[in-house]
Coordinates of C-alpha atoms in Angstrom, one line a residue:
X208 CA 0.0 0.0 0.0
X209 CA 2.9 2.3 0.0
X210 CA 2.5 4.1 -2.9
X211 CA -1.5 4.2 -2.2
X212 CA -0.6 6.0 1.0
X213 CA 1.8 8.7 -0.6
X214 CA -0.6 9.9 -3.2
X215 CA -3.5 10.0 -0.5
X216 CA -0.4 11.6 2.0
X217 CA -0.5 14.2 -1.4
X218 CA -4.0 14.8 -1.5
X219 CA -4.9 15.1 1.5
X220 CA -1.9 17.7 1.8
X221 CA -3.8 19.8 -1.2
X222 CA -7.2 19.4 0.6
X223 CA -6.4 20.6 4.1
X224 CA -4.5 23.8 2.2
X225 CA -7.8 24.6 0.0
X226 CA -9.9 24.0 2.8
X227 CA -7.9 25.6 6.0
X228 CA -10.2 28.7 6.2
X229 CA -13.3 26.8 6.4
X230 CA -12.8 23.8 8.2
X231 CA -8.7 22.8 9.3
X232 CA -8.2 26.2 11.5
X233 CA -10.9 24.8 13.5
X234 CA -9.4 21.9 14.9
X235 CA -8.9 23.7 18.5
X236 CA -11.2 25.0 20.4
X237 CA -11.4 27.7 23.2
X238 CA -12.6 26.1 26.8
X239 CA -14.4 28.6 28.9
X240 CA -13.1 28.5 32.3
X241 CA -15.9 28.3 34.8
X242 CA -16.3 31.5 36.7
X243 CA -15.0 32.5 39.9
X244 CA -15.8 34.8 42.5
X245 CA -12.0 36.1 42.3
X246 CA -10.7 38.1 39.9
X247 CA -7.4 36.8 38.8
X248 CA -4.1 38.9 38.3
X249 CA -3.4 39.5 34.8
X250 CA -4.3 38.7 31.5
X251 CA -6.5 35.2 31.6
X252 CA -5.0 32.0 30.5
X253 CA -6.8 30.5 27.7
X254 CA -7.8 26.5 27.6
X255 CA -8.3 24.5 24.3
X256 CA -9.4 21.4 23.6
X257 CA -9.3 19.3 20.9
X258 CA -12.6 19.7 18.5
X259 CA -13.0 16.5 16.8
X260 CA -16.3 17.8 15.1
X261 CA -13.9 20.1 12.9
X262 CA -13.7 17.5 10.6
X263 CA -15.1 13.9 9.2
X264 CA -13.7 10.9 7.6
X265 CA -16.7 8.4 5.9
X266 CA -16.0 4.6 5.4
X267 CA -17.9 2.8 2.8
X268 CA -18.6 -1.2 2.6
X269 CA -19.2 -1.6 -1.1
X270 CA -21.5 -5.4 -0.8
X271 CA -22.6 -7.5 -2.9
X272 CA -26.0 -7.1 -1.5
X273 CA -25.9 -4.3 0.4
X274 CA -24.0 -0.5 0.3
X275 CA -23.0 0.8 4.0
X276 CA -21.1 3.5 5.2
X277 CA -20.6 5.0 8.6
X278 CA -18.9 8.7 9.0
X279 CA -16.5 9.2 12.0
X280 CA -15.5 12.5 13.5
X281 CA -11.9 13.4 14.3
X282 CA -11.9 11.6 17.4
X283 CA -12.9 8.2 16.1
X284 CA -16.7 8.8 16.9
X285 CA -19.2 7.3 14.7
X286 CA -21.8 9.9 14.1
X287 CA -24.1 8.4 11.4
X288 CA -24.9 5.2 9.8
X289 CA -26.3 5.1 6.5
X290 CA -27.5 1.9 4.2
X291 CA -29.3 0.4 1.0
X292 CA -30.0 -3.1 -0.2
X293 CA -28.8 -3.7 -4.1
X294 CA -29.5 -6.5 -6.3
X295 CA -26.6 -8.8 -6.1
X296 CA -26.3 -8.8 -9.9
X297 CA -26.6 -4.9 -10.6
X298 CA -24.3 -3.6 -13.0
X299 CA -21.1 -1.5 -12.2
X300 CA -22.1 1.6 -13.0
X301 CA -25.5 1.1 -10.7
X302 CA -23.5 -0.4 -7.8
X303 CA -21.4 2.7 -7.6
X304 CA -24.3 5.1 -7.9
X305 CA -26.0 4.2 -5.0
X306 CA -22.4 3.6 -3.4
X307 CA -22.2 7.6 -3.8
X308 CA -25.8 7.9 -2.6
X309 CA -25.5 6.7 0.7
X310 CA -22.0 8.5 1.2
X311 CA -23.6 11.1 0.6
X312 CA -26.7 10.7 2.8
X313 CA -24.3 9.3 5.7
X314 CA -22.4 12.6 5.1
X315 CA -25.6 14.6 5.4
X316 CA -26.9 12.5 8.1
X317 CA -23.7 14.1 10.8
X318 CA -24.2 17.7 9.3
X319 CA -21.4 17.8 7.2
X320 CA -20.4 19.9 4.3
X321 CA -17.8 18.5 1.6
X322 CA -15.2 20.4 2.7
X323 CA -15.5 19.1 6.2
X324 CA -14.8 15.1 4.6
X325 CA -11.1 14.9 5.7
X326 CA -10.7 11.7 4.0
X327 CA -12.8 8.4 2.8
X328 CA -12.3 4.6 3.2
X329 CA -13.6 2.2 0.5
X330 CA -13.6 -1.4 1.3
X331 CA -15.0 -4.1 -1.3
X332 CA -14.9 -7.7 -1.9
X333 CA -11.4 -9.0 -4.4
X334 CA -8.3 -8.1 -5.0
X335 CA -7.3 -4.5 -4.9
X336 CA -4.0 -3.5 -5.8
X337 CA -1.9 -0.2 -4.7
X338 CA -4.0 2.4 -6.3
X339 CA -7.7 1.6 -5.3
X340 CA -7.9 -0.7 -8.5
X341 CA -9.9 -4.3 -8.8
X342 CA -7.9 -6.8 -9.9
X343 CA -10.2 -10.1 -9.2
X344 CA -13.5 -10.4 -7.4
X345 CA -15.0 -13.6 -7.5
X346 CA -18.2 -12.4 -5.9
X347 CA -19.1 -9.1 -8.5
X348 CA -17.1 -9.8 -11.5
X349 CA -18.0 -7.1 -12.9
X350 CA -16.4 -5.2 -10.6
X351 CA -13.0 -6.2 -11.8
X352 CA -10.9 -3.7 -13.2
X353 CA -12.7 -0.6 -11.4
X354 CA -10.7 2.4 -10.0
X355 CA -12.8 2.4 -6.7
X356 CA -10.2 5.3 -5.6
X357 CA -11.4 7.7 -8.6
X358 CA -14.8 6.3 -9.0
X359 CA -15.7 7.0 -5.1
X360 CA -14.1 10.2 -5.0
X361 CA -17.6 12.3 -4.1
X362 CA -16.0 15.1 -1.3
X363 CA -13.8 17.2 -3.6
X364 CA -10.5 16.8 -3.2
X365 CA -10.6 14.5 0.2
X366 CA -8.1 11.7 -0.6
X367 CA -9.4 8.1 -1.2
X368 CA -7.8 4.5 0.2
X369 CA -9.4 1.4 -0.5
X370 CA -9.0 -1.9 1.0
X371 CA -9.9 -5.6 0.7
X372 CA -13.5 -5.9 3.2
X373 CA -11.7 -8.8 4.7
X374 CA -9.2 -6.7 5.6
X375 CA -10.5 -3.9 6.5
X376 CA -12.9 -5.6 8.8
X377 CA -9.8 -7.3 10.5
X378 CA -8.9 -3.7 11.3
X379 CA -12.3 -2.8 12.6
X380 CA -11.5 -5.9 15.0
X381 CA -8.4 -4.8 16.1
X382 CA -9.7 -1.1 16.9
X383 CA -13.5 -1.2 17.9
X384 CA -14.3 -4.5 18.0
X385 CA -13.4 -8.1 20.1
X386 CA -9.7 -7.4 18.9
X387 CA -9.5 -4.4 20.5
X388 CA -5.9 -4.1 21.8
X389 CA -4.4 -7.6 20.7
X390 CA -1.7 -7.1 18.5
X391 CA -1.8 -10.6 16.6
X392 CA -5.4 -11.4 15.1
X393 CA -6.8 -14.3 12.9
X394 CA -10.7 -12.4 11.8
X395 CA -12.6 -15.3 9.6
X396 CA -15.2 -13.8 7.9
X397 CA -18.4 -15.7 7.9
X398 CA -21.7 -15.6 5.7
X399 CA -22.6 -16.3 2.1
X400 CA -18.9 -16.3 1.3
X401 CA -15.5 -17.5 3.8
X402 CA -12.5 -15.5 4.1
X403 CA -10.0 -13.8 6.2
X404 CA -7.8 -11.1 7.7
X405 CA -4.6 -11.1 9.3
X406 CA -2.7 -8.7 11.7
X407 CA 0.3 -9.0 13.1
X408 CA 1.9 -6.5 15.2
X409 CA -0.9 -4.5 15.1
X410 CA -0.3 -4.2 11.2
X411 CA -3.0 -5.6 8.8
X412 CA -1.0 -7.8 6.3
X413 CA -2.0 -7.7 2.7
X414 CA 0.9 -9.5 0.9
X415 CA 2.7 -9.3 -2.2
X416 CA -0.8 -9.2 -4.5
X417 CA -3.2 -8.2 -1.4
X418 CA -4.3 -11.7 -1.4
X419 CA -3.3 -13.0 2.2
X420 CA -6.0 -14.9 4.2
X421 CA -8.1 -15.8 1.1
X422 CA -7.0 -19.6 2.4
X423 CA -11.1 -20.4 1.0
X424 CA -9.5 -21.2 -2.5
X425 CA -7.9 -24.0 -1.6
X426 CA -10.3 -27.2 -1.4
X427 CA -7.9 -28.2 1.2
X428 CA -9.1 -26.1 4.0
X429 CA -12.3 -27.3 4.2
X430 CA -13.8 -23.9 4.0
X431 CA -15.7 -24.6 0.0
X432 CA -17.0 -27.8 2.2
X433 CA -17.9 -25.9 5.3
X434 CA -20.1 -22.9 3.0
X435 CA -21.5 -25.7 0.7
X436 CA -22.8 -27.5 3.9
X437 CA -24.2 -24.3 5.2
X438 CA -25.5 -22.7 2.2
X439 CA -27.6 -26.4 2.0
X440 CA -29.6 -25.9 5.2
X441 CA -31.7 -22.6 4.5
X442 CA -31.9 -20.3 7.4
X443 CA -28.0 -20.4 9.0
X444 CA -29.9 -18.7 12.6
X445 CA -32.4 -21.4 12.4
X446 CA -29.7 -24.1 12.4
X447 CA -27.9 -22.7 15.4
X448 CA -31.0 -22.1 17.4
X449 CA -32.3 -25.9 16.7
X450 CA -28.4 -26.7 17.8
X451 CA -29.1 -24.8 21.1
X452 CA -31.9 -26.5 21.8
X453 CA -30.6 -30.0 21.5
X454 CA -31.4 -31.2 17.8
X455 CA -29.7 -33.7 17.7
X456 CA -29.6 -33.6 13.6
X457 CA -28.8 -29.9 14.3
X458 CA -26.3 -30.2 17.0
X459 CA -24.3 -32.8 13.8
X460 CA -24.8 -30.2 11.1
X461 CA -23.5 -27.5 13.4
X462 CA -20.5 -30.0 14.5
X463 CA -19.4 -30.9 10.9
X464 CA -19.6 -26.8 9.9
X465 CA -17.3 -26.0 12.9
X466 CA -15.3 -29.1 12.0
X467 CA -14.9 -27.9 7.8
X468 CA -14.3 -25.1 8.9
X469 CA -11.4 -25.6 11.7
X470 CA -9.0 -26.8 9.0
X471 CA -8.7 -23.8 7.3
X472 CA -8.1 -21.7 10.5
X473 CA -6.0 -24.1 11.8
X474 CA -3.9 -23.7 8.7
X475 CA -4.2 -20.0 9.5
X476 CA -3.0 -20.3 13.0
X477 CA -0.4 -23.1 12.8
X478 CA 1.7 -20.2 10.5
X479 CA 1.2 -17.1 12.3
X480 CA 0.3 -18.4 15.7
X481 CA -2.0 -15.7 16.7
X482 CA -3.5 -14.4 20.1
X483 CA -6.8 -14.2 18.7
X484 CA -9.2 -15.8 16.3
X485 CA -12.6 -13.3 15.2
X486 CA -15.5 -14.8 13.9
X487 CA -17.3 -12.0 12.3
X488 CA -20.1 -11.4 9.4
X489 CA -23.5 -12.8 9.6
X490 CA -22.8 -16.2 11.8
X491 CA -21.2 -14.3 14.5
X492 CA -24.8 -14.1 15.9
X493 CA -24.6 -17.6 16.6
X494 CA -22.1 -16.8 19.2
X495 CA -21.3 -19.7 21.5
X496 CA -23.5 -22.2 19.4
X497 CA -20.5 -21.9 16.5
X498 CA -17.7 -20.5 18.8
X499 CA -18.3 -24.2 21.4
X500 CA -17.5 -26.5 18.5
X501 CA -15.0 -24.9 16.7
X502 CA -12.9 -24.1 19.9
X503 CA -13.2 -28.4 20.4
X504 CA -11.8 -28.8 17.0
X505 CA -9.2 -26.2 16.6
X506 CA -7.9 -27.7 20.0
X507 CA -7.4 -31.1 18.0
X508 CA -6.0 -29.4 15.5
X509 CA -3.6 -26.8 16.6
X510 CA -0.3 -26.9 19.2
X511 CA -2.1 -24.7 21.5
X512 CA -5.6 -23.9 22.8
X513 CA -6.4 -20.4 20.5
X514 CA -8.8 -17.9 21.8
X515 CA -12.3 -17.6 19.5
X516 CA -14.1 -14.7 19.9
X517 CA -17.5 -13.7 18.2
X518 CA -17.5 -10.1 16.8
X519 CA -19.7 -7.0 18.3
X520 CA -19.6 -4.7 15.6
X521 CA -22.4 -6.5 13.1
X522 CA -23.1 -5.3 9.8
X523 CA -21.0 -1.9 9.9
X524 CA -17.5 -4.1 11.0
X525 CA -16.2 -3.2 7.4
X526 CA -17.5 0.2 6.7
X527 CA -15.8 1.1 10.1
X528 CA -12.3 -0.9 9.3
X529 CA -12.3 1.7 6.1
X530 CA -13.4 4.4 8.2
X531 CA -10.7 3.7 10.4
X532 CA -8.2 2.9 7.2
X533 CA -9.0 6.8 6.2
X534 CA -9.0 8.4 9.7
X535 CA -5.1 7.3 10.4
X536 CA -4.3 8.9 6.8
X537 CA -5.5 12.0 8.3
X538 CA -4.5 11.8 11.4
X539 CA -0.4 11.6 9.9
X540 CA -1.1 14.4 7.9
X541 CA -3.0 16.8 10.5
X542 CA -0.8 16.3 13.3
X543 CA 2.7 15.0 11.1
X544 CA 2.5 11.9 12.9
X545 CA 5.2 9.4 11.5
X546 CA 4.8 5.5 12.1
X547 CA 7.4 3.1 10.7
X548 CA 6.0 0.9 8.0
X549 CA 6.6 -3.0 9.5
X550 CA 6.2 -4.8 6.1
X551 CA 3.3 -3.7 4.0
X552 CA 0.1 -3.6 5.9
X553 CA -2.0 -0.9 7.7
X554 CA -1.2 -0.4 11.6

């Protein structure tokens, strides 16, 4: 991502410059000192404090199904959510027009002008190389070969990243979510598709084509197995409640899903030996009905008992990993923070 980070590092550079009067001078704030029956000697000292409302940063999950986006104030607050459904087979060109929409609306939604969007996050399914470009998405074709970065750019001159959802959700983990704090985290996406993120020392790692953690293209892993089996019994909640309440055909289903899909995660683990495995996406809700099992067969599988935790950011996990993904871009550029790349990855 280095070069994807310099050119935003440029942008955003141009932006804050064009856009200092109206919304970067704004950044402190004067504190009113509460009033005393004293007088005091001299000229008053004068308090500020940070105002993390004098600018915005908006994240944006571009879905197969579904378009979200969250915008986040200076301070990391999420301020408003914003979200439409979208036929799973809509063409480019209509997928990134209601992508725009809600930004815009979730923009709207916390008050703010274009000029106060600092930055924006994009996250998508695929492979996204260093300039916000689709290389391979098995889930919207079609969307191969887009310029997410140029085609998402709806807040003037506010600087773009995109990301891998995967990814970018692994990042959400690691700052909001049941990650918060760990430094080395497995996140194993779960739904209609299976895939995953990986952070180490607090760095997302994307590897050499952005491709690490997509471990469900191997038949190996067990993971095509585990979402074929899945896929095959209807409603995935249903499943998991009839496993809580002792199914026995269920409680086997559930047992053979958690066991499909240890083997990939064990893989996972086994390499990077992590402190943490996520289970986020739509199954998370199953919580300890998924989390029980896999735990039993991970222990058979790996050196060391692993940690499984079930994610607690639902639906906006990835819109909020690109949120975040933006608001660190700004953050080196409004207060010249510099971090030492460790290998290529976001941290």
């Amino acid at each position: 991502m280095r070069s994807a980070l310099l050119c935003a590092r440029w942008a955003a550079a141009d932006h804050f410059r064009t856009n200092r009067g109206s919304a970067g001078a704004g950044l402190a704030a004067d504190v009113r000192p509460e009033p005393t029956a004293a007088r005091p000697v001299g000229r008053p000292a004068r308090r500020f404090e940070f105002n993390a409302r004098a600018g915005h940063v908006v994240g944006v999950d571009v879905g197969v199904s579904e378009i979200r986006a969250v915008t986040v104030d200076l301070r990391g607050t999420v301020v408003a959510h914003e979200s439409a459904l979208i036929a799973a087979n809509s063409s480019t060109d209509e997928r990134l027009t209601q992508a725009r929409s809600v930004m815009r609306r979730c923009a709207k939604a916390a008050r703010v002008e274009d000029t106060g969007v600092f930055g924006v996050g994009v996250a998508s399914t695929g492979i996204i190389d260093n300039n916000g470009q689709v290389i391979l998405s098995f889930r919207i074709p079609d969307l191969a070969g887009t310029d997410l970065s140029e085609a998402l750019r709806v807040f003037g001159t506010a600087p773009v990243l995109v990301g891998n959802d995967a990814r970018l959700g692994t990042l959400a983990e690691s700052w909001l979510g049941a990650a918060r704090g760990i430094g080395d985290v497995v996140n194993v996406v779960t739904g209609r598709h299976l895939t995953a993120g990986v952070m180490l020392d607090g760095a997302v790692r994307l590897g050499r084509h952005g491709a690490a953690g997509e471990i469900a293209v191997l038949p190996e892993a067990g993971w095509r197995a585990a979402l074929e089996l899945i896929e095959s019994q209807g409603d995935p909640m249903a499943l998991f409640a009839a496993a809580g309440a002792g199914e026995d055909a269920a409680i086997a289903t559930v047992d053979q899903f958690a066991a499909d899909l240890s083997v990939g995660i064990a893989a996972i683990v086994l390499t990077v030996d992590p402190d943490c495995v996520v289970v986020s996406g739509p199954l998370a809700e199953a919580g300890e009905h998924l989390l029980a099992p896999l735990r039993t067969h991970l222990a058979q599988r790996c050196l060391f008992p692993i940690d499984v935790k079930a994610s607690t950011l639902g639906p906006d996990a990835v819109a909020l990993g690109a949120a975040r993904l933006a608001l660190t871009q700004v953050e080196r550029d409004l207060f010249d923070v510099e971090q030492v790349e460790k290998g290529r990855g976001w941290g």
